[in-house]
Short mmCIF file of C-alpha atoms in Angstrom, two decimals:
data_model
loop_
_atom_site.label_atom_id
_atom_site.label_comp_id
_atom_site.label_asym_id
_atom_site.label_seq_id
_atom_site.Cartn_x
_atom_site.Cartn_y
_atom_site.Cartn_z
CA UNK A 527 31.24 116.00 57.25
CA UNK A 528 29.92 119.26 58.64
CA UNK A 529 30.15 118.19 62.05
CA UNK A 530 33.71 117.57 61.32
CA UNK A 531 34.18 121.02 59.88
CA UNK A 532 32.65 122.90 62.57
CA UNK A 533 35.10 121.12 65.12
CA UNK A 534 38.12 122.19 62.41
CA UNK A 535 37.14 125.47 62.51
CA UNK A 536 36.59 125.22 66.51
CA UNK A 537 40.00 124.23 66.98
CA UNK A 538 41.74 126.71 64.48
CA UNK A 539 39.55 129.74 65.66
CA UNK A 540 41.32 129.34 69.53
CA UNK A 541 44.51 131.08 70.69
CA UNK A 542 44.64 129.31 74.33
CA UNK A 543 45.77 125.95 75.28
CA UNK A 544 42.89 124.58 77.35
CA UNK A 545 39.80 126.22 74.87
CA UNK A 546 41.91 123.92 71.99
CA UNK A 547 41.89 120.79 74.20
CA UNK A 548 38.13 121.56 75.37
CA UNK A 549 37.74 121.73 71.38
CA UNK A 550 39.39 118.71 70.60
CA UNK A 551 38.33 116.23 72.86
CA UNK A 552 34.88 117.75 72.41
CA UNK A 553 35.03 116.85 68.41
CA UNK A 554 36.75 113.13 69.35
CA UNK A 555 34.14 112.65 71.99
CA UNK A 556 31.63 113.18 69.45
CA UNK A 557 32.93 111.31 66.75
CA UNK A 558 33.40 108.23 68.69
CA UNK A 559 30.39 109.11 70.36
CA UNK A 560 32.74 107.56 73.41
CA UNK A 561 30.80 107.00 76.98
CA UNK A 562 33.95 109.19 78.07
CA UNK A 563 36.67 111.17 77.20
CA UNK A 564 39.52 112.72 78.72
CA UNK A 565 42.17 114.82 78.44
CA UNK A 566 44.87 113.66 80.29
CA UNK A 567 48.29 115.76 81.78
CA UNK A 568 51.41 113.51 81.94
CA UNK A 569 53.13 114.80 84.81
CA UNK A 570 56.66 113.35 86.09
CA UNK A 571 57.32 114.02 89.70
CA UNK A 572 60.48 112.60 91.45
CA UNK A 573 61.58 110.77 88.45
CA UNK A 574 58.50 109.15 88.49
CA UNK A 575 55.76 109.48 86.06
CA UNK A 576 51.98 110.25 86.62
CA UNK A 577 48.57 110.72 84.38
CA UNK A 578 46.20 113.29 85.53
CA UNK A 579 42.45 114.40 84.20
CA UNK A 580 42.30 117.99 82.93
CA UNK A 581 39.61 117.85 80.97
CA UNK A 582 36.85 114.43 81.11
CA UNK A 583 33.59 114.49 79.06
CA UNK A 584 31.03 111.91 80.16
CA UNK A 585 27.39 111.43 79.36
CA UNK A 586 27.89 114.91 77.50
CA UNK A 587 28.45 116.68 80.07
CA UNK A 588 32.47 118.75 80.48
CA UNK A 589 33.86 118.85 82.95
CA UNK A 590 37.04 121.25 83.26
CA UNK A 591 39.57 120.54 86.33
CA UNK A 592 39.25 124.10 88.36
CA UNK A 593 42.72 125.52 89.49
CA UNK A 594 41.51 125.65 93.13
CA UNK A 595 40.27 122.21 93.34
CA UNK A 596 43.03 120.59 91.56
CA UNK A 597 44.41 118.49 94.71
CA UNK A 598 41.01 116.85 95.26
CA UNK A 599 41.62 114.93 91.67
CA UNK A 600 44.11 112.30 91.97
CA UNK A 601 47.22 111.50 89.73
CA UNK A 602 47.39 107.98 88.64
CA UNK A 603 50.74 106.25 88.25
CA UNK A 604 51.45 105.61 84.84
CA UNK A 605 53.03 101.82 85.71
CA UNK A 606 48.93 101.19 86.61
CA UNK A 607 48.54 101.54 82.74
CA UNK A 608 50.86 98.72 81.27
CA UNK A 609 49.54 99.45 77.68
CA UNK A 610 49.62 102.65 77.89
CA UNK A 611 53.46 102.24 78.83
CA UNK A 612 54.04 100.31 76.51
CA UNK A 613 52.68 101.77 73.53
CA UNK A 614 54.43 105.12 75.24
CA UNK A 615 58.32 102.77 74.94
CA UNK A 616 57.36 102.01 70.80
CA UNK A 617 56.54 105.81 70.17
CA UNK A 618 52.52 104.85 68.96
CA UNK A 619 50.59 107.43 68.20
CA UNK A 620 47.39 105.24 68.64
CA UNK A 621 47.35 102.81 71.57
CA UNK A 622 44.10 100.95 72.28
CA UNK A 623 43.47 98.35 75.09
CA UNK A 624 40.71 95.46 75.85
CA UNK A 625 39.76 95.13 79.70
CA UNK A 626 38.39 91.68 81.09
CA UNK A 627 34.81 93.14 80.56
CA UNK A 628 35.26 94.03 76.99
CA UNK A 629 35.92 97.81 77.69
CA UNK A 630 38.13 99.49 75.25
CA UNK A 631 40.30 102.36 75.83
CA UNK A 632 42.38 104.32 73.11
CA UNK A 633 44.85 106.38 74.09
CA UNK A 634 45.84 109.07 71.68
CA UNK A 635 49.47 110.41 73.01
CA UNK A 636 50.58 113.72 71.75
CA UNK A 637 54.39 113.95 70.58
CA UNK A 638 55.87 116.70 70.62
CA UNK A 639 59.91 116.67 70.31
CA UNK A 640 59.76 112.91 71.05
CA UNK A 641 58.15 113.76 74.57
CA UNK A 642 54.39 113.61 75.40
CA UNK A 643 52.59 115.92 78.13
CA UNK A 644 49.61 115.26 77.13
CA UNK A 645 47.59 112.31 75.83
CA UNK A 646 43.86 111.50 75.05
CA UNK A 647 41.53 109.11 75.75
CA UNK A 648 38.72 107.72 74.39
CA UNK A 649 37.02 105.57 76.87
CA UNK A 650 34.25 102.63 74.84
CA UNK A 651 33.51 104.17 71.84
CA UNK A 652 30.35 103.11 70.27
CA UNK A 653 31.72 103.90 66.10
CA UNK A 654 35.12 103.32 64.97
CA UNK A 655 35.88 102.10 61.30
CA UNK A 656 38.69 102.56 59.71
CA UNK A 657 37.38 105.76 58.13
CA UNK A 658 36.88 106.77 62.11
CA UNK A 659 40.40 106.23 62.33
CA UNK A 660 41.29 108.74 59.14
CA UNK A 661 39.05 111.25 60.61
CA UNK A 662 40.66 110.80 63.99
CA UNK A 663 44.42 111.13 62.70
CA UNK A 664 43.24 114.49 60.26
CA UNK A 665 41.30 116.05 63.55
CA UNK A 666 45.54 114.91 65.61
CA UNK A 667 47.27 116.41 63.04
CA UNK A 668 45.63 120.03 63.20
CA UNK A 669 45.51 119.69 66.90
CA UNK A 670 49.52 119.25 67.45
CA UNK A 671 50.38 121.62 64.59
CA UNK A 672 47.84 124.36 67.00
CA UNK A 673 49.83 123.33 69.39
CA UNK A 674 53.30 123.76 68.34
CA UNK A 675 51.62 127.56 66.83
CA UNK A 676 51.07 127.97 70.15
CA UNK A 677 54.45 127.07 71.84
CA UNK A 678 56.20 129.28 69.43
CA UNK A 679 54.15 132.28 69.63
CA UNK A 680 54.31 131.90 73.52
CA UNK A 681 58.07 130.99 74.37
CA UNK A 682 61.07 132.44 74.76
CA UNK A 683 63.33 131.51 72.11
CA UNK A 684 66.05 130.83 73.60
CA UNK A 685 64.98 128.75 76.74
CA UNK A 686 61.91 127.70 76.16
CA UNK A 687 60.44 129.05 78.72
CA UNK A 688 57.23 131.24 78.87
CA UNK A 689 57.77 134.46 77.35
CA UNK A 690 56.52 138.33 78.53
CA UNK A 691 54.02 138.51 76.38
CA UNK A 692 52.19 135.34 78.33
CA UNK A 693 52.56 136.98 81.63
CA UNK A 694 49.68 138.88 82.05
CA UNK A 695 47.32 136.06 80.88
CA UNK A 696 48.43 133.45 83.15
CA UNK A 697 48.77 136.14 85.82
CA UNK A 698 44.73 136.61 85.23
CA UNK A 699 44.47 133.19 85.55
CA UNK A 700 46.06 132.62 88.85
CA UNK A 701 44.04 135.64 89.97
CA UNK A 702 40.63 134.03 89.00
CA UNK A 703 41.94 130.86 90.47
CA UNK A 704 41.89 133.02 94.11
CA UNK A 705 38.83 134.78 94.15
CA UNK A 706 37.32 131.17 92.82
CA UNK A 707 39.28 130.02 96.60
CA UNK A 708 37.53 132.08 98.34
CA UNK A 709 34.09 132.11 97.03
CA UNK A 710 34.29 128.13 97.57
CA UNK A 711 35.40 128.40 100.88
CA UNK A 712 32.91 130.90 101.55
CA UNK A 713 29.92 128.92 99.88
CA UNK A 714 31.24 125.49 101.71
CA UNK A 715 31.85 127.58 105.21
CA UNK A 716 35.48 126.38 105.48
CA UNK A 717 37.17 128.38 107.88
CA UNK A 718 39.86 130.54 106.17
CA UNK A 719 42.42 131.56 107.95
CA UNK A 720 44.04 135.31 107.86
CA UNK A 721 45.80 136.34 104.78
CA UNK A 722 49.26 136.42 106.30
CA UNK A 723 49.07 132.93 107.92
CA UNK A 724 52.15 130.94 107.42
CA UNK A 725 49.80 127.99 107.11
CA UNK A 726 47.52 129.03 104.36
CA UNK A 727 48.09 127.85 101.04
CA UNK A 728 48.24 130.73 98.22
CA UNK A 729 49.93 131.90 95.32
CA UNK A 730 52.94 133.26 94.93
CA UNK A 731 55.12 135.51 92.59
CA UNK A 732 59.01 135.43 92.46
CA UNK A 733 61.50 137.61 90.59
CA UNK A 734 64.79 136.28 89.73
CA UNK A 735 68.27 137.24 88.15
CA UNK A 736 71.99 135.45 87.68
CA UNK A 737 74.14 137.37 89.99
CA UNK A 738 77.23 139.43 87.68
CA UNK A 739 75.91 137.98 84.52
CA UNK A 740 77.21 140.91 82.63
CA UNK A 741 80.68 139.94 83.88
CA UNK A 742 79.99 136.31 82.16
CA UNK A 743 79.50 138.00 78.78
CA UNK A 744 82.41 140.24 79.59
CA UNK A 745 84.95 137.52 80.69
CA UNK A 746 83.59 134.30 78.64
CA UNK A 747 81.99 135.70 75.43
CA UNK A 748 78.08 135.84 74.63
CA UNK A 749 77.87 132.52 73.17
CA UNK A 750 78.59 131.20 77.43
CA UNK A 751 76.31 134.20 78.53
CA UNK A 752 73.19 132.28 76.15
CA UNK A 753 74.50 128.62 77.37
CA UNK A 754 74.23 129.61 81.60
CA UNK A 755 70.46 131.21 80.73
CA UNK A 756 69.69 127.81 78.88
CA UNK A 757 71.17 126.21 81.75
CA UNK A 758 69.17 128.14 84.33
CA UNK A 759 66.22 127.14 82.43
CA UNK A 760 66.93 123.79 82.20
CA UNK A 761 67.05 123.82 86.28
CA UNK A 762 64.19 125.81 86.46
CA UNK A 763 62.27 122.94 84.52
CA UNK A 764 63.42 120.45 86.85
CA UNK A 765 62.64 122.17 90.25
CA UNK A 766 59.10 123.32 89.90
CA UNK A 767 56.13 121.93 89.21
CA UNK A 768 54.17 121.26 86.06
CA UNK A 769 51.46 123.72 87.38
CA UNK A 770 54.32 126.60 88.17
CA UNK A 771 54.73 128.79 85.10
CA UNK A 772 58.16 129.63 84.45
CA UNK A 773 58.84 133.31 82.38
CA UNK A 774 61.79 134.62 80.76
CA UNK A 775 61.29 138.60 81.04
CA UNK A 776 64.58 139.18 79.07
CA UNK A 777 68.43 139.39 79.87
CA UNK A 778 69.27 137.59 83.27
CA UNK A 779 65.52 137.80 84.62
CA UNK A 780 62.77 135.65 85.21
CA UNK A 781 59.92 135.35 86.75
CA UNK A 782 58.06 132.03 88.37
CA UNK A 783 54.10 132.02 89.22
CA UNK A 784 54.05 129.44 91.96
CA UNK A 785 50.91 127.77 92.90
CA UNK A 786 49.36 127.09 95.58
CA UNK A 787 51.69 126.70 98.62
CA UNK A 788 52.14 128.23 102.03
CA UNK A 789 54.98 130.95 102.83
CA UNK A 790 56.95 128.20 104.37
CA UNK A 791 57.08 125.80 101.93
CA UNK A 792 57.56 128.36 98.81
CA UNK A 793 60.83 129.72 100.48
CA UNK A 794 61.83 126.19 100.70
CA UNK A 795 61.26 125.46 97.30
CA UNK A 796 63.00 128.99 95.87
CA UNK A 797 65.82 128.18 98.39
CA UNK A 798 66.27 124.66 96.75
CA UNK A 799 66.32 125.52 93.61
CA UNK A 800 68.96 128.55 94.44
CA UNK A 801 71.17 125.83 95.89
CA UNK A 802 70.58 123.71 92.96
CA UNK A 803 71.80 126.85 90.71
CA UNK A 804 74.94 127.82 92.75
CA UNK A 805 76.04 123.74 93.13
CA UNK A 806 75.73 123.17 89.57
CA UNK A 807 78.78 123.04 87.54
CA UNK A 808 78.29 125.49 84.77
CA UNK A 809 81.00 124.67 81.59
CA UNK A 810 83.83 126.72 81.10
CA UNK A 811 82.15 129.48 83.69
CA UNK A 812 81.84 127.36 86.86
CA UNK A 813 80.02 128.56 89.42
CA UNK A 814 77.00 130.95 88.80
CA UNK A 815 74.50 132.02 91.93
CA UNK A 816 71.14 134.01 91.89
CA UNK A 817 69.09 136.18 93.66
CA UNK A 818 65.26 135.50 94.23
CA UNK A 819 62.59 138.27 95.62
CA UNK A 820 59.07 136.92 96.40
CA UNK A 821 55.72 137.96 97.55
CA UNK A 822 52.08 136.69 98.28
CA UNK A 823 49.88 137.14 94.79
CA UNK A 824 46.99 139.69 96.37
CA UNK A 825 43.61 138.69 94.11
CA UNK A 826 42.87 142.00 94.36
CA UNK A 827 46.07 143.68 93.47
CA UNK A 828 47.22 144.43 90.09
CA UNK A 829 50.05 142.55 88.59
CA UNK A 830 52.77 145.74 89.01
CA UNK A 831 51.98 146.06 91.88
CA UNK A 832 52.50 142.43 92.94
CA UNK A 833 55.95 142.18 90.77
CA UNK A 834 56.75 146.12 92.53
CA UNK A 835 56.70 143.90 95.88
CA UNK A 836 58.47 141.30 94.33
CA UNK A 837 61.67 143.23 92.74
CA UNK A 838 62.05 145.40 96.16
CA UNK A 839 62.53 141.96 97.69
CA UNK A 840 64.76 141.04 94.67
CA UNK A 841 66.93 144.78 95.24
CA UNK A 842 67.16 144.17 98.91
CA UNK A 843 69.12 140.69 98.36
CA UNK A 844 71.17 141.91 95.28
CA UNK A 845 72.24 144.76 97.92
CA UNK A 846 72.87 142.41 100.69
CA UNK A 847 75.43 139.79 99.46
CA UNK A 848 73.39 137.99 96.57
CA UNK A 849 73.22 134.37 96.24
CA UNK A 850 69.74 134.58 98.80
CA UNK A 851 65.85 134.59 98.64
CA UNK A 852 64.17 137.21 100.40
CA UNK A 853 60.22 137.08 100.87
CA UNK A 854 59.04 140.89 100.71
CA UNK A 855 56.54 140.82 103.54
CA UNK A 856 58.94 139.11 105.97
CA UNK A 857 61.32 141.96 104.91
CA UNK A 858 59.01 144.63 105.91
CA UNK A 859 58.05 142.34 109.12
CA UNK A 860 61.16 142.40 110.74
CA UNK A 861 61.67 146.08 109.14
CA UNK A 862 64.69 146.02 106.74
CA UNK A 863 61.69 147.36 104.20
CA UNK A 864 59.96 150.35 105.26
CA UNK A 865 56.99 151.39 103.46
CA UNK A 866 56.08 155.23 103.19
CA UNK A 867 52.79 156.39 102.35
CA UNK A 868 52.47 159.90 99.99
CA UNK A 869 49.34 161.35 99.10
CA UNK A 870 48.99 160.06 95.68
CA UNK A 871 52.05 156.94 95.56
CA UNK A 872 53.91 154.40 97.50
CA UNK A 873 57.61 154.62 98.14
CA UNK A 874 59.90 152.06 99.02
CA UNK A 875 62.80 152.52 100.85
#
């Protein structure tokens, strides 16, 4: 019993989503005293669905998936899991399977809203009565009520999507996640390329905004104005990634963290979803385009300063016919950006 109210107090005492899974698969892991656990990421890609380790404890030992390394650990396709999909279809909160070998697996699926992003597993554990079970469900139900805490205190009310407050955190994080790059490639003597390489993956920061959104409000009432940012949101959902954070700054702006990509293949992705904005057939308002500014995340730059490069990219395509993505260093490149050095500041012109 005091085990079990050092993890309660473990799990209520965090204010960040992976410390509370750490904490909670740490206390199941325990309790089960399991020969693994995981935490695992549901993540749908192409219509398709996928399971993916964050977080796996085995032999006592955690072991946390690092943002830099995350391509070296492989997503599994949830169809490879028939109970799992199954139990998934009947909306179980508890699904447990028996392999050839006697191995059980219990997945524990976390609902939220009727959808699940994230389930855990425990992987043969060596105790589990029915007062196991009681435990288990009491340790569940703190964990998703943290978690829905969490959401609220961190989203945007109206979209859903992340709100201001949550920028500089996850900006932190994405910094960390670069130095971590390059001390691994350093340590492991891969050969980086040069920062400005089209062909080197980094991370990147975009600003966005509707194009004449005040004239929406104007012409088709507030009530549309709120429906075309839910919109937008809704198509920002379904054109990044589940590692991409997604912001609402406030009013027609937003701003999208994207991870680990090369210059190429971000301006693809910002230019897709820009099409997918300006083809979609928004109700009673019709057609609504955007404007998208983006730069290279510096590890050792500041976060105003990387957003400072990022809106000057944004200004330049609001002033040149809207509807486009402009990438702030190409800008400067071919020289419709010039960049004057003061004594003590940085104007852009």
């Amino acid at each position: 019993m005091e085990s079990i109210i050092k993890h309660l107090m473990e799990i209520t005492g965090h204010r960040d989503h992976d410390l509370l899974n750490i904490s909670v698969i740490s206390a199941l892991s325990e309790l089960t005293n399991a020969s693994r656990a995981r935490v695992l990421d549901m993540v749908h890609v192409g219509g398709r669905a996928f399971v993916k380790a964050q977080i796996t404890i085995a032999e006592g030992k955690l072991e946390a998936s690092e943002e830099h390394l995350e391509h070296l650990i492989p997503e599994i396709p949830i169809e490879q899991l028939p109970k799992l999909v199954a139990g998934l279809a009947q909306h179980s909160s508890v699904i447990e399977d028996i392999d050839d070998k006697g191995n059980r697996t219990i997945w524990l699926p976390i609902w939220m809203n009727d959808k699940v992003n994230v389930c855990l597993e425990i992987y043969n554990p060596a105790a589990y009565t029915e007062n196991t079970k009681e435990v288990m469900s009491g340790i569940l139900v703190v964990y998703r009520n943290f978690q829905n805490l969490l959401d609220y205190s961190e989203r945007d009310s109206l979209t859903g999507l992340l709100n201001r407050k949550t920028f500089d955190d996850n900006f932190s994080k994405i910094i960390r996640t670069g130095l971590q790059k390059q001390l691994h490639d350093n340590a492991t003597q891969v050969e980086v390329e040069r920062r400005d390489s089209n062909s080197e993956k980094q991370h990147w920061l975009a600003v966005l905004d509707i194009d004449h959104f005040k004239r929406v409000n104007d012409q088709f009432g507030h009530l549309y104005g709120d429906e075309v940012l839910i919109l937008v949101a809704n198509l920002m959902r379904s054109s990044f990634r589940p590692s991409d954070k997604l912001f609402r700054f406030g009013g027609e702006e937003f701003v999208i963290l994207l991870r680990s990509t090369n210059k190429e293949d971000a301006h693809m992705i910002f230019e897709r979803f820009r099409e997918n904005v300006a083809r979609y057939p928004f109700p009673q308002v019709g057609t609504v385009t955007i404007s998208i500014g983006f730069a290279h995340i510096d590890p050792f730059e500041p976060a105003v300063g990387t957003i400072g490069r990022a809106d000057q990219a944004l200004y330049y395509a609001k002033s040149n016919g809207r509807n486009r993505v402009c990438q702030y260093e190409d800008l400067v490149q071919s020289g419709a950006l010039h960049i004057e050095h003061s004594q003590d500041s940085v104007e852009f012109f």
